[in-house]
Coordinates of C-alpha atoms in Angstrom, one line a residue:
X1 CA 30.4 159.6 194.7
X2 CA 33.8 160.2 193.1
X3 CA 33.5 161.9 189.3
X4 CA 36.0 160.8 186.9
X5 CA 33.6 162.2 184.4
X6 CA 31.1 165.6 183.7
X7 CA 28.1 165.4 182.0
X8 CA 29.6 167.0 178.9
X9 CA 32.2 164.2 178.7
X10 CA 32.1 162.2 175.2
X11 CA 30.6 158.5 175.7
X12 CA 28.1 156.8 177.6
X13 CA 27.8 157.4 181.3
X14 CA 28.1 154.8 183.8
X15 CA 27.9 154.3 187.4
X16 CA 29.9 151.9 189.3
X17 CA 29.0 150.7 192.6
X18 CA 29.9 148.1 195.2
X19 CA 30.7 147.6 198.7
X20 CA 34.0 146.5 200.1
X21 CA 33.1 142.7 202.6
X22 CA 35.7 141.2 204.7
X23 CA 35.8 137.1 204.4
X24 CA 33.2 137.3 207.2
X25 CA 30.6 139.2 205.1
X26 CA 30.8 142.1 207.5
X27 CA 31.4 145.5 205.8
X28 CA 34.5 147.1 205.8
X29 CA 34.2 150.9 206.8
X30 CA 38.1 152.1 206.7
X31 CA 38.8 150.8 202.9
X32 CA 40.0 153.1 200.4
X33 CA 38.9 152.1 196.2
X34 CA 41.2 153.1 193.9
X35 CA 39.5 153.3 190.1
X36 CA 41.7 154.3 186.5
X37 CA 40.4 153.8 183.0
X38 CA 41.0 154.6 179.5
X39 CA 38.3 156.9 178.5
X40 CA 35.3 156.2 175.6
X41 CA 37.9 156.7 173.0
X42 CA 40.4 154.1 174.7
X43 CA 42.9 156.8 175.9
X44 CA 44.4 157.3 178.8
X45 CA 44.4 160.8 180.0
X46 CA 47.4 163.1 180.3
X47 CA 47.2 165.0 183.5
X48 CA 45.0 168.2 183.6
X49 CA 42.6 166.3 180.9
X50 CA 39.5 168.6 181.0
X51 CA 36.1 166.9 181.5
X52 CA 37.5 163.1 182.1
X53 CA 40.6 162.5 185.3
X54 CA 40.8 158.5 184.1
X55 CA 41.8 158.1 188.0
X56 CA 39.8 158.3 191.3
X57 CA 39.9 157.7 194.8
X58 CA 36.9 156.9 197.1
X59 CA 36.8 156.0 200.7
X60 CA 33.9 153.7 201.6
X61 CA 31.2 154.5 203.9
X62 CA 30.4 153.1 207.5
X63 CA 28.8 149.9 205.2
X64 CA 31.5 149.8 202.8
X65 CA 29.8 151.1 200.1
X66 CA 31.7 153.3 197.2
X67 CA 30.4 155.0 193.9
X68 CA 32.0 156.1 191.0
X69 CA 30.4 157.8 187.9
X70 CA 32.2 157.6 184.8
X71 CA 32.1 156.7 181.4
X72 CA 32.4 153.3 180.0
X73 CA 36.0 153.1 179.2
X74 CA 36.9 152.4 175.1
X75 CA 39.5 149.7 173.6
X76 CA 42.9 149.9 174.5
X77 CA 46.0 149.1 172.2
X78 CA 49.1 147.1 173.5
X79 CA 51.7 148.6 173.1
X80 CA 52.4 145.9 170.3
X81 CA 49.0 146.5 168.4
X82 CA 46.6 143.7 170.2
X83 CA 43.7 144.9 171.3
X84 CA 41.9 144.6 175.0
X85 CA 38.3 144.9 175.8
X86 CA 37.2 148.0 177.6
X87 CA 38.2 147.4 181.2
X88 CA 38.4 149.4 184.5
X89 CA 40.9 148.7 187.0
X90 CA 40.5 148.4 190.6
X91 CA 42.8 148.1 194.0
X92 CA 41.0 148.0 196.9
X93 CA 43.4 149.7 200.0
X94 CA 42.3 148.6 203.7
X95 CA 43.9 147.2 207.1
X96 CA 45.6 143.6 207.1

């Protein structure tokens, strides 16, 4: 699992898990899952944040699987005042 989060940092704790499939169903064991968020307060972090990164990096296992612990990320402001619903964001890196 990949901690973007300690057990000390402010908000509620979640877990995020889920395998990478190719169109076939079949796993795919060479993907890489990129994760960032804002963090319970709707922040993102400055580099060197103690307690919360906001970004991680997880290869997948031999049946594709990937697991992330974290907090559940807070509202974020546009940069013109609107506001978005807590959100993570996800790339999924892998072969063809």
């Amino acid at each position: 699992a990949w901690r973007l989060a300690t057990a000390t940092t402010p908000g509620v704790p979640l877990t995020l898990v889920g395998r990478v499939l190719d169109g076939d169903g079949q796993a795919v064991s060479d993907a890489l899952v990129e994760l960032w968020q804002a963090d319970a307060a709707g922040r993102y972090p400055s580099p060197g944040a103690q307690g919360f990164s906001g970004l991680g990096r997880c290869g997948v296992d031999a049946e594709g699987a990937f697991r992330f612990v974290t907090v559940k990320p807070g509202v974020v402001a546009t940069p013109d005042g609107a506001l978005q619903a807590p959100h993570l964001n996800l790339v999924v890196m892998a072969r063809g």
